Coordinates of C-alpha atoms in Angstrom, one line a residue:
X224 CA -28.5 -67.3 -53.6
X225 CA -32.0 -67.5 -54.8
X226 CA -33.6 -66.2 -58.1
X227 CA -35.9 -62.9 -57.7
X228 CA -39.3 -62.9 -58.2
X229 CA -39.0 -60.4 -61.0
X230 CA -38.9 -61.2 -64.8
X231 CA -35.9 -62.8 -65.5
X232 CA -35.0 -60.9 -68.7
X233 CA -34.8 -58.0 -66.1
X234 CA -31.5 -55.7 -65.4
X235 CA -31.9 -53.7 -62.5
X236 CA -30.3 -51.1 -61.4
X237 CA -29.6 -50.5 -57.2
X238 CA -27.8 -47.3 -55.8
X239 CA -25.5 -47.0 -52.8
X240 CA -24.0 -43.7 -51.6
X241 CA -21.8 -43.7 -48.2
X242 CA -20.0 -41.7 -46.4
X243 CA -17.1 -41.8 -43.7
X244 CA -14.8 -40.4 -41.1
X245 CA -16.7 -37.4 -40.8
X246 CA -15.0 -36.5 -37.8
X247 CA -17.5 -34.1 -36.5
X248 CA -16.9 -31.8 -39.7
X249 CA -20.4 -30.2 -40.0
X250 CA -19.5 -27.6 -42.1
X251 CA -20.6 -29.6 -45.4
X252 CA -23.0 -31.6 -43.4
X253 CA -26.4 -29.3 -44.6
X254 CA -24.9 -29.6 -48.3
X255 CA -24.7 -33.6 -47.8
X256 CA -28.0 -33.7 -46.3
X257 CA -29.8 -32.0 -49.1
X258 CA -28.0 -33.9 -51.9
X259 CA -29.0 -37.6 -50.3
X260 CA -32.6 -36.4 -49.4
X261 CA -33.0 -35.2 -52.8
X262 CA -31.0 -38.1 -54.4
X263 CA -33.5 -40.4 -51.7
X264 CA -36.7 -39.0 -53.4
X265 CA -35.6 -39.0 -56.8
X266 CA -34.7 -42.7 -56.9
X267 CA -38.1 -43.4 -54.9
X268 CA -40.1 -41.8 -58.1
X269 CA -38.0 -43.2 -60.2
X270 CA -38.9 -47.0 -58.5
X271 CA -35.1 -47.4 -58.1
X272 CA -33.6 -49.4 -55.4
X273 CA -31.6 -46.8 -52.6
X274 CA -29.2 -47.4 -50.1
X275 CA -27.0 -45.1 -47.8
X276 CA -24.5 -46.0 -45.4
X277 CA -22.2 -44.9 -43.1
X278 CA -18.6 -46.4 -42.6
X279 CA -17.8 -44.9 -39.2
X280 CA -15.6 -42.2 -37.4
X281 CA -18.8 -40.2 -38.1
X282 CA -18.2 -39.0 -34.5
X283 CA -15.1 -36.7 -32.9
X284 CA -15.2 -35.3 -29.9
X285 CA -13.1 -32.7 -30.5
X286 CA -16.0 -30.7 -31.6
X287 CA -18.2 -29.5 -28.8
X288 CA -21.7 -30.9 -30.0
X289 CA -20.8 -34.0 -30.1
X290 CA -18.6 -33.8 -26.9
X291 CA -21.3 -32.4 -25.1
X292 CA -23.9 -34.9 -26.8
X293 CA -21.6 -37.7 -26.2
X294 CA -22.2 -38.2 -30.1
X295 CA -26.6 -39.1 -29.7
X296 CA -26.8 -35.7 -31.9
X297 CA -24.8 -37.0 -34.9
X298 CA -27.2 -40.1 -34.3
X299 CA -30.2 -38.0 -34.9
X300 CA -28.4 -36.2 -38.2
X301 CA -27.8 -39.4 -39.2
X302 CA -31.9 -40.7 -39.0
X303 CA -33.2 -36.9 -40.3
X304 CA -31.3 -38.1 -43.6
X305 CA -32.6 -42.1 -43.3
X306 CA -29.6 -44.0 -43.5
X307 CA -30.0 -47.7 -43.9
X308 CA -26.7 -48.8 -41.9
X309 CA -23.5 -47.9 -40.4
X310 CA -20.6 -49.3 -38.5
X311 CA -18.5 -47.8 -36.2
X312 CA -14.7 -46.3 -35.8
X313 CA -12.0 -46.0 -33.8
X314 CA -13.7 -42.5 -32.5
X315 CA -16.9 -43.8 -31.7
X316 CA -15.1 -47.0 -30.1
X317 CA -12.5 -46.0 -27.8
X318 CA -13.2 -42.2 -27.4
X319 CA -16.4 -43.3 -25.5
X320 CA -17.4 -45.2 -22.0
X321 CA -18.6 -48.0 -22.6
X322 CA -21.8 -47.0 -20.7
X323 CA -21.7 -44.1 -23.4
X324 CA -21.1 -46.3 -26.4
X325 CA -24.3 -48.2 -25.4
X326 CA -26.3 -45.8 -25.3
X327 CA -25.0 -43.9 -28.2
X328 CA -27.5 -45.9 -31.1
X329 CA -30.3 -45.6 -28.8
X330 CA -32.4 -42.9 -30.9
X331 CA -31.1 -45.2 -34.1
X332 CA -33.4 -45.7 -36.8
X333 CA -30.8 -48.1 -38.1
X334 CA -28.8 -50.8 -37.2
X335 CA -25.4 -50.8 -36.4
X336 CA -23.4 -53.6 -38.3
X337 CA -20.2 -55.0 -36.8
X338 CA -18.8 -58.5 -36.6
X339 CA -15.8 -57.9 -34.5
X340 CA -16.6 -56.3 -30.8
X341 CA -17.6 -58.0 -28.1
X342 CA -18.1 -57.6 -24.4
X343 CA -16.0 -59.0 -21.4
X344 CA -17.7 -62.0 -21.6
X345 CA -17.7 -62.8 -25.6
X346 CA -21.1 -61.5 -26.4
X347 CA -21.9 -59.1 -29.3
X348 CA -22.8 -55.9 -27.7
X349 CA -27.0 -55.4 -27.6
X350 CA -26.8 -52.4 -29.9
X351 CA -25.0 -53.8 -33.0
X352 CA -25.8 -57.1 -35.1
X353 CA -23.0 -59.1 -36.8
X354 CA -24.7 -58.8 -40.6
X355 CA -27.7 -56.9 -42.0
X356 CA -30.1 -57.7 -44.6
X357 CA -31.9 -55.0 -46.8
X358 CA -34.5 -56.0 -49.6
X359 CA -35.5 -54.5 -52.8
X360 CA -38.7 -54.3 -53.9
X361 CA -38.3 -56.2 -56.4
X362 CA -37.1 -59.0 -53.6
X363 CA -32.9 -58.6 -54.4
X364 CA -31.5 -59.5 -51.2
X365 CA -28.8 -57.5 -49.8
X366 CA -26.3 -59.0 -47.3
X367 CA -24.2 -56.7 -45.2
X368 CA -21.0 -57.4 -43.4
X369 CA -18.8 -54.9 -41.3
X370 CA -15.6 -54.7 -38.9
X371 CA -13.7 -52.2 -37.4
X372 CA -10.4 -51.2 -36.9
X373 CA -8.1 -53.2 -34.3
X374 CA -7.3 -51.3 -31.4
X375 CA -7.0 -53.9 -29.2
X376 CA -5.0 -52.3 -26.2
X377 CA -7.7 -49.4 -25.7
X378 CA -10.9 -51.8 -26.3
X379 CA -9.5 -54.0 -23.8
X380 CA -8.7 -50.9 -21.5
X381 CA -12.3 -50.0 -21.8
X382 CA -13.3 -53.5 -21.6
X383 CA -14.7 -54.7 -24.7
X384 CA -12.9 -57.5 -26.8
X385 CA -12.1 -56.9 -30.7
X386 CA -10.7 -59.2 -32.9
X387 CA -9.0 -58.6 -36.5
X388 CA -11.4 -56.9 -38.7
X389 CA -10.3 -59.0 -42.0
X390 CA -10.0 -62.4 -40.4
X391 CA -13.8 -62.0 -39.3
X392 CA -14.9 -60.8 -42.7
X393 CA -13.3 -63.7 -44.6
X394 CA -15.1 -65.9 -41.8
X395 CA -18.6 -64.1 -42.0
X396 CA -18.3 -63.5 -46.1
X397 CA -19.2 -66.9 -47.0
X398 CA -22.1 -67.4 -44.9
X399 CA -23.7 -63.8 -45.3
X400 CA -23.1 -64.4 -49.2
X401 CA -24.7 -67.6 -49.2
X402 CA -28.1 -66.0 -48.1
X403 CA -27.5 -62.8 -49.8
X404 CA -27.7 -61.9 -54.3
X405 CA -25.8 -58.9 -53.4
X406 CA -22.7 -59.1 -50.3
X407 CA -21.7 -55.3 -49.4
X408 CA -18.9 -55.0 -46.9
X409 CA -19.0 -52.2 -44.9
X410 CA -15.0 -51.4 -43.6
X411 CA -13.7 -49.0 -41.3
X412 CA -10.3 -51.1 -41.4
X413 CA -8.2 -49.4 -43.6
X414 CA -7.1 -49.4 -47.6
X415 CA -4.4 -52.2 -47.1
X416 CA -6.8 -54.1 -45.1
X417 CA -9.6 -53.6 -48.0
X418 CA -7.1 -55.0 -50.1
X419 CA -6.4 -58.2 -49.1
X420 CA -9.9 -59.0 -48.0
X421 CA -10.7 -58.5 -51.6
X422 CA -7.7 -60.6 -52.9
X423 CA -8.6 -63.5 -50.0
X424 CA -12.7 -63.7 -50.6
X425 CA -12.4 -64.4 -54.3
X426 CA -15.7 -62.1 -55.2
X427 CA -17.7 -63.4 -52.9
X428 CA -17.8 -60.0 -51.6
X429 CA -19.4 -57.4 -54.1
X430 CA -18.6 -54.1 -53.0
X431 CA -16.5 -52.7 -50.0
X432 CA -16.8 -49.5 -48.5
X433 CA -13.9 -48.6 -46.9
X434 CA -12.8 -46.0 -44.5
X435 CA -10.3 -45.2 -41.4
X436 CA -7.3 -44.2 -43.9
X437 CA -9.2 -41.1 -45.1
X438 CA -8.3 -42.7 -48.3
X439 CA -10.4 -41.7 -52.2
X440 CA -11.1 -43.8 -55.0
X441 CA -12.9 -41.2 -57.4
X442 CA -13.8 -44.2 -59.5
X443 CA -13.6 -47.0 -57.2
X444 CA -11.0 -49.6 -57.5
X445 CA -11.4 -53.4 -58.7
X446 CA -9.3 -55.8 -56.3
X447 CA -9.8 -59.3 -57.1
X448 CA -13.2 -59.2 -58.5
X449 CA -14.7 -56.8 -55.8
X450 CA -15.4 -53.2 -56.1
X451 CA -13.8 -50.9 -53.6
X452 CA -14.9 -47.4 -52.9
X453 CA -14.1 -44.8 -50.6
X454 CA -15.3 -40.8 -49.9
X455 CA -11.9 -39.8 -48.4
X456 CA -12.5 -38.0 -45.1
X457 CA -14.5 -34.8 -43.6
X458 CA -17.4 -34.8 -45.7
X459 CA -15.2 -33.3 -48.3
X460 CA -16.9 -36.2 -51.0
X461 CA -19.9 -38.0 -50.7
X462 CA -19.7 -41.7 -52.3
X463 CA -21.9 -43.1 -54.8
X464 CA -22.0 -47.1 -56.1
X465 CA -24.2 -48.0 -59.2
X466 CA -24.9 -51.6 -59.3
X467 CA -26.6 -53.4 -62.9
X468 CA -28.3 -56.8 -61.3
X469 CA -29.3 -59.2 -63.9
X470 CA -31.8 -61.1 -62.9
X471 CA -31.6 -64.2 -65.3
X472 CA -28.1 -64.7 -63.8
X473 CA -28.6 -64.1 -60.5
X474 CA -25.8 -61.7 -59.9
X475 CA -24.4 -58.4 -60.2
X476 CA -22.6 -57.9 -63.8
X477 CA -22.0 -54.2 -63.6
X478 CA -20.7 -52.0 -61.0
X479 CA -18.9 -48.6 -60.9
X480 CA -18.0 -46.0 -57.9
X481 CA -17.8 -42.2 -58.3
X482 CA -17.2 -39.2 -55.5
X483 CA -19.3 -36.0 -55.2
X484 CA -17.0 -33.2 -53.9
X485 CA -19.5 -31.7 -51.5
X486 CA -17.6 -28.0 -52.6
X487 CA -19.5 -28.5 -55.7
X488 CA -22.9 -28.9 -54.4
X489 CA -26.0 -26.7 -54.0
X490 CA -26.4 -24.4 -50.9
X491 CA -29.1 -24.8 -48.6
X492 CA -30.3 -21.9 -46.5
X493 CA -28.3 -23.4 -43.2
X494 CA -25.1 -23.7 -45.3
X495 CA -23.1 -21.2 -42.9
X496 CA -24.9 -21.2 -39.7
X497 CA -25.4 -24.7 -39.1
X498 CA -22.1 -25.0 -37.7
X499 CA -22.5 -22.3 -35.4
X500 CA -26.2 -23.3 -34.4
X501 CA -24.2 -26.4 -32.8
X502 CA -21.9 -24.7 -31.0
X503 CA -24.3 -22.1 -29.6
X504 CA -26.5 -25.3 -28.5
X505 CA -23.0 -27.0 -26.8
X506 CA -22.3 -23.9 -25.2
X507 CA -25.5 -23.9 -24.1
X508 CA -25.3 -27.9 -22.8
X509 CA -21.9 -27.2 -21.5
X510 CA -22.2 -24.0 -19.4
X511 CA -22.4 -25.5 -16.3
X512 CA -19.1 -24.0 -13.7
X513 CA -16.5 -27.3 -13.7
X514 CA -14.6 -25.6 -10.8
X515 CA -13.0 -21.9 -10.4
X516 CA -9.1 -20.7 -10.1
X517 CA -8.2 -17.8 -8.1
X518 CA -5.7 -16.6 -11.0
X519 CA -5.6 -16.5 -14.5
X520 CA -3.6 -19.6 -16.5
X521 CA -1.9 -18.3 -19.2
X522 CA -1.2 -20.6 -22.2
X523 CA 1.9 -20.2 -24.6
X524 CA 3.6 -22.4 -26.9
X525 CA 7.2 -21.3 -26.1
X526 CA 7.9 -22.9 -22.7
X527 CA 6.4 -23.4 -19.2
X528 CA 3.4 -21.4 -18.2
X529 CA 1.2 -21.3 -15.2
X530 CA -1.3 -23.3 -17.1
X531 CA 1.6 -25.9 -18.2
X532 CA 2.7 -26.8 -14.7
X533 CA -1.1 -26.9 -13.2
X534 CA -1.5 -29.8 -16.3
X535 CA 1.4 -31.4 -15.1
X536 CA 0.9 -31.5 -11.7
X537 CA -2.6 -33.0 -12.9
X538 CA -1.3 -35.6 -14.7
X539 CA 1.4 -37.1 -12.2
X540 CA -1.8 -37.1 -9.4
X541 CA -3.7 -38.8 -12.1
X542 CA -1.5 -41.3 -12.9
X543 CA 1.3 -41.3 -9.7
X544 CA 4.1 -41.7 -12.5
X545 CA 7.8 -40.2 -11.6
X546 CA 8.1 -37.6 -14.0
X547 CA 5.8 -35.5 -16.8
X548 CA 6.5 -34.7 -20.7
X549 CA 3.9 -33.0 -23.0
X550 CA 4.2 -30.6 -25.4
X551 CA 3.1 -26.5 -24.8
X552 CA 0.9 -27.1 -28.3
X553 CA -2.2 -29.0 -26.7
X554 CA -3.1 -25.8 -25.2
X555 CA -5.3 -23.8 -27.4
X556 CA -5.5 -20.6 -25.4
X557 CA -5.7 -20.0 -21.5
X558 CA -8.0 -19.8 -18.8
X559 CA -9.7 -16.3 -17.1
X560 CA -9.1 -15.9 -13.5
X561 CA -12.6 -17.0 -11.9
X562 CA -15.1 -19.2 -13.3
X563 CA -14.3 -22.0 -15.4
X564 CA -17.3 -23.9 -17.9
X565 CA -17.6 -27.1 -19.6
X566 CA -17.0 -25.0 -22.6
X567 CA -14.0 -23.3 -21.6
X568 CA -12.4 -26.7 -20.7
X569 CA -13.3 -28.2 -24.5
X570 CA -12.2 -24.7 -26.5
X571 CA -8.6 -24.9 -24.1
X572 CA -8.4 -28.8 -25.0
X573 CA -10.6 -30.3 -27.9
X574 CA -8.1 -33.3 -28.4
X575 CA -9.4 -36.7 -27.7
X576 CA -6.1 -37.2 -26.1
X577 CA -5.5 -39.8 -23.3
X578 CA -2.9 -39.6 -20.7
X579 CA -0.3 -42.8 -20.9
X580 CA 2.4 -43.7 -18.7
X581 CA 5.5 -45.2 -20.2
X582 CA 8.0 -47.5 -18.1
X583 CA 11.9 -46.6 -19.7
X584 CA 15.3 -47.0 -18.4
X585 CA 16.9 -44.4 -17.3
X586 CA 19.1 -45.0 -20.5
X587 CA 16.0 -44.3 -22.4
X588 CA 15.0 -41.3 -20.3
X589 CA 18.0 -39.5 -21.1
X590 CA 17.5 -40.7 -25.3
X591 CA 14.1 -39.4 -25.1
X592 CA 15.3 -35.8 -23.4
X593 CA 17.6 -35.4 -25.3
X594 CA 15.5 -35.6 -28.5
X595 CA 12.6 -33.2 -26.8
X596 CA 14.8 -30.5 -27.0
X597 CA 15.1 -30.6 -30.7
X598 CA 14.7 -26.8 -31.6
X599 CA 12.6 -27.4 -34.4
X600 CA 9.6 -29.1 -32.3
X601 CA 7.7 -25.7 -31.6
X602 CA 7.3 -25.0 -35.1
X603 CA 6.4 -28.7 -36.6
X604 CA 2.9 -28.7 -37.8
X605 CA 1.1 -31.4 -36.8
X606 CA -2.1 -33.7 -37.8
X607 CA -4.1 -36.3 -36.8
X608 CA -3.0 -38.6 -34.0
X609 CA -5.4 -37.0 -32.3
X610 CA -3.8 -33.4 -31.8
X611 CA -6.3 -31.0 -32.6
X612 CA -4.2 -27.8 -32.4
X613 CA -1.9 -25.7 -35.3
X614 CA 2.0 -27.2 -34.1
X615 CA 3.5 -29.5 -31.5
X616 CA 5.0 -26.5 -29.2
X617 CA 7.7 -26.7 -26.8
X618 CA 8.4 -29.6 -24.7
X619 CA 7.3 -29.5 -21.3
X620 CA 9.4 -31.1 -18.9
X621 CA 8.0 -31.4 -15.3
X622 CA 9.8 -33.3 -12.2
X623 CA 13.0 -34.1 -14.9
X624 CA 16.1 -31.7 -16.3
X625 CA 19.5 -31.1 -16.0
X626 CA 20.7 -30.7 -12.4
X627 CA 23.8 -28.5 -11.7
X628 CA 26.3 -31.8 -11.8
X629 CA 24.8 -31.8 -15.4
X630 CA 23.7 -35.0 -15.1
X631 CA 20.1 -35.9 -16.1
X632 CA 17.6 -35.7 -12.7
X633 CA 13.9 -37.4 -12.5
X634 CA 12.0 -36.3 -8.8
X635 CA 15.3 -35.0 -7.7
X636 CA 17.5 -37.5 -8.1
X637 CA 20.1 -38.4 -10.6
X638 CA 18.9 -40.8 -13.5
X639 CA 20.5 -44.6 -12.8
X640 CA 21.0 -46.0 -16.7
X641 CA 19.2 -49.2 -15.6
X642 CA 17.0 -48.2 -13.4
X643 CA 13.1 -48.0 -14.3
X644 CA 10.9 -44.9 -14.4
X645 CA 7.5 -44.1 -15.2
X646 CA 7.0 -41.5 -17.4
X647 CA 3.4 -40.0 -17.9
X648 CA 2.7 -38.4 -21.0
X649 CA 0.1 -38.3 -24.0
X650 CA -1.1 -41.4 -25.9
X651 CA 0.0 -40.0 -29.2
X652 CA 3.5 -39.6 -28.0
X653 CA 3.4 -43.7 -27.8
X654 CA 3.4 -44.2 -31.7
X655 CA 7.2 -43.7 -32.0
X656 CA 6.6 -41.3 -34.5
X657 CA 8.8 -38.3 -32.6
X658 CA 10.2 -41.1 -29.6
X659 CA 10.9 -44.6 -31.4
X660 CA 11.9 -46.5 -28.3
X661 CA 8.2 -45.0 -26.9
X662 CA 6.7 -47.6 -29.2
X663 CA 8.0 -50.8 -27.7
X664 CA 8.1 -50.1 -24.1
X665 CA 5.3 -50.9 -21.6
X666 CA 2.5 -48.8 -21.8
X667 CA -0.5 -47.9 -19.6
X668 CA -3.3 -45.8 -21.4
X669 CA -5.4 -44.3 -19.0
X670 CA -9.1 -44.4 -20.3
X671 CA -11.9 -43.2 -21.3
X672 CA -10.4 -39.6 -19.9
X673 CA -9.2 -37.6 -21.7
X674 CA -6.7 -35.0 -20.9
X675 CA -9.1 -31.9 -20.1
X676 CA -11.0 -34.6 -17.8
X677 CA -7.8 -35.0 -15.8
X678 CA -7.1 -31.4 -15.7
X679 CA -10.1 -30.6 -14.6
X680 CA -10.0 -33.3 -12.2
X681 CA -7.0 -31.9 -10.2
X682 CA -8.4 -28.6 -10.6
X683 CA -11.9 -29.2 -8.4
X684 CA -9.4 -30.9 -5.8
X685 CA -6.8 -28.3 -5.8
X686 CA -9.5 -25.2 -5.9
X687 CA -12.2 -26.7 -4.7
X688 CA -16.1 -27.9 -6.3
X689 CA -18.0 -24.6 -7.6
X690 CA -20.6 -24.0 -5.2
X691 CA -24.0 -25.0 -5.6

């Protein structure tokens, strides 16, 4: 772009670390915290350029604090360590209101980069900028670009418009570069994704952070003349990119990645109990009676239970579909006979599940029955897709089974083959990961509730509001 101000024979040296989907993991989060305020001041003494950044998914709800925060109180870890930037993920996209997501940066002391959401009416949201712009001292201009991961259906069900991460990188790369020395991409897209947008910018695009895949590069990878690094996922690694800028030429000539695994790291004081300090204080925020049940709900992972068919008869209210299928395994527990809390609600379901409805044939009913009652479902372990519990469970089958003509029945009635039903069940059942024709079949996500909102939903009605 331009030529510093500094001498010319001048190699300097600039720092990045980063970090991504976090997930709500605080149990490293002290250990991370010390090593980037100390790594912070040391450069500052040192008169070395200092960056940190965050790549997004920073944010789950499935913990309580940040549940019952609505995410503002990984904002505030986030400015008590001074990051210079961050994008967003899928978690702090779609797992929010929009009125939520708003207001989430509002205590930022950063910006929020991100060049592909927009509102209903095509605007970039007020509380993120398309590029950033950090500069050294010794005037090196930094340019920063970022996108997020396209999930189109559940922004447009919350009503904000995204468009594909990588086509609006390449489009906002040459322009950003072109008032930039240095062009850091920050990518909560994906490795493939990171790939390509390497191989299609030519090197106009310095370093990418990546994130979203929980993927790590413990030395970074070189993709078409651009360094890519990523910290894998959970604060497990923190991420740190050394860049030599030569000043005579105007560019960088040097850059390498490494990972610190945060295991390895010194222990502060709060190492153990600053995990349980945020519970205590969600507890605390979330202790408020939601509604109370005359009789205890027992959980179980085997088959139906008390607690199972109240859920079910929650989710066909919430969504008026024919028939219900779940599995036993998103219940983490059961509920006391009597008073029922914020809290109790989260620990019974953490997930940040939504509920879906899914229009099949009867053909594709009886496919997808039949495949529920594989007996080795209640043992399968299962991660990610949102399920935050140990394994899938039993299938729950509510308003559909085997009548005594042994024909297939859905609200009572034999299933026609081509007739159309309207299954309700959970978003990551839609994936086609256990049900492959689930995948192609019209879909309606219901959102931003998730599935302890409907419960308790159905519960205030059926019991009635805790008095005041």
């Amino acid at each position: 772009m331009k030529e510093s101000g500094a001498d010319c024979t001048l190699k300097e040296t600039i720092h990045i670390y980063h970090t991504n989907d976090l997930h709500s993991h605080f149990e490293k989060w002290p250990r991370i915290r010390e090593f980037l305020l100390k790594r912070k001041a040391y450069h500052k003494e040192r008169g070395e350029a200092c960056f940190v950044f965050d790549i997004g998914d920073h944010i789950d709800r499935s913990h309580p604090y940040t549940d019952a925060t609505r995410g503002k109180g990984n904002v505030l870890m986030l400015n008590e360590i001074g990051y210079d930037a961050v994008t967003i993920g899928n978690n702090e996209g779609i797992t929010l209101s929009p009125s939520e997501l708003s207001a989430l940066y509002e205590e930022a002391k950063f910006p929020v980069i991100l060049n592909n959401l927009f509102t209903g009416k095509g605007n970039y949201p007020g509380w993120t900028v398309p590029e950033g712009y950090l500069t050294t001292r010794s005037g090196i201009r930094i340019g920063l670009i970022a996108a997020t991961a396209d999930f189109s259906t559940s922004y447009e069900r919350l009503g904000w418009k995204v468009t594909g991460p990588r086509f609006a990188l390449e489009a906002a790369a040459p322009q950003v570069s072109g008032q930039s020395d240095i062009l850091v991409c920050l990518s909560h897209m994906g490795s493939s994704e990171d790939d390509r947008l390497a191989e299609h910018t030519g090197g106009k695009i310095d370093v990418i952070l990546g994130g979203h895949t929980h993927h790590l590069y413990p030395d970074g990878r070189e993709v078409g003349g651009t360094l890519i690094a990523a910290a894998g996922k959970w604060g497990q690694y923190i991420g740190e990119v050394t860049l030599t800028f030569d000043h005579s030429e105007g560019r960088v000539v040097e850059a390498t990645a490494k990972v610190h695994d945060t295991e390895t790291l010194p222990i502060p004081d709060d190492d153990t109990s600053y995990d349980r300090q945020l519970r205590k204080k969600a507890a605390e925020l979330l202790s408020a009676t939601v509604f109370q049940t005359p009789y205890e709900l027992r959980g179980g992972w085997a088959g139906p239970t008390a607690l199972s068919d109240l859920f079910a008869d929650a989710l066909l209210s919430h969504t008026g579909a024919d028939c219900a299928m779940f599995n036993s395994g998103i219940f983490l527990g059961g509920l006391p006979e009597g008073t029922v809390s914020g809290m109790d609600l989260h620990r019974l379901l953490p997930h940040p599940i939504n509920p879906c409805v899914i229009t099949l044939t009867g053909t594709e009913v009886e496919e997808a029955y039949e495949l529920s009652l594989d007996a080795e479902w209640p043992d399968i372990r299962l991660k990610g897709l949102g399920f935050r519990g140990e394994v899938v469970g039993a299938m729950i089958h509510h308003k559909m089974g085997r009548g005594s003509d042994g024909r297939l029945h859905v609200a009572g009635n034999p299933v026609e083959p081509d007739r159309q039903y309207r299954l309700a069940t959970l978003d990551l059942f839609t994936y086609g990961f256990f049900f492959p024709a689930f995948k192609k079949a019209k879909k309606e996500y219901f959102m931003p509730e998730f599935i302890r909102d409907v419960l308790a939903g159905y519960a205030i009605r059926k019991f009635g509001a805790p008095s005041s």
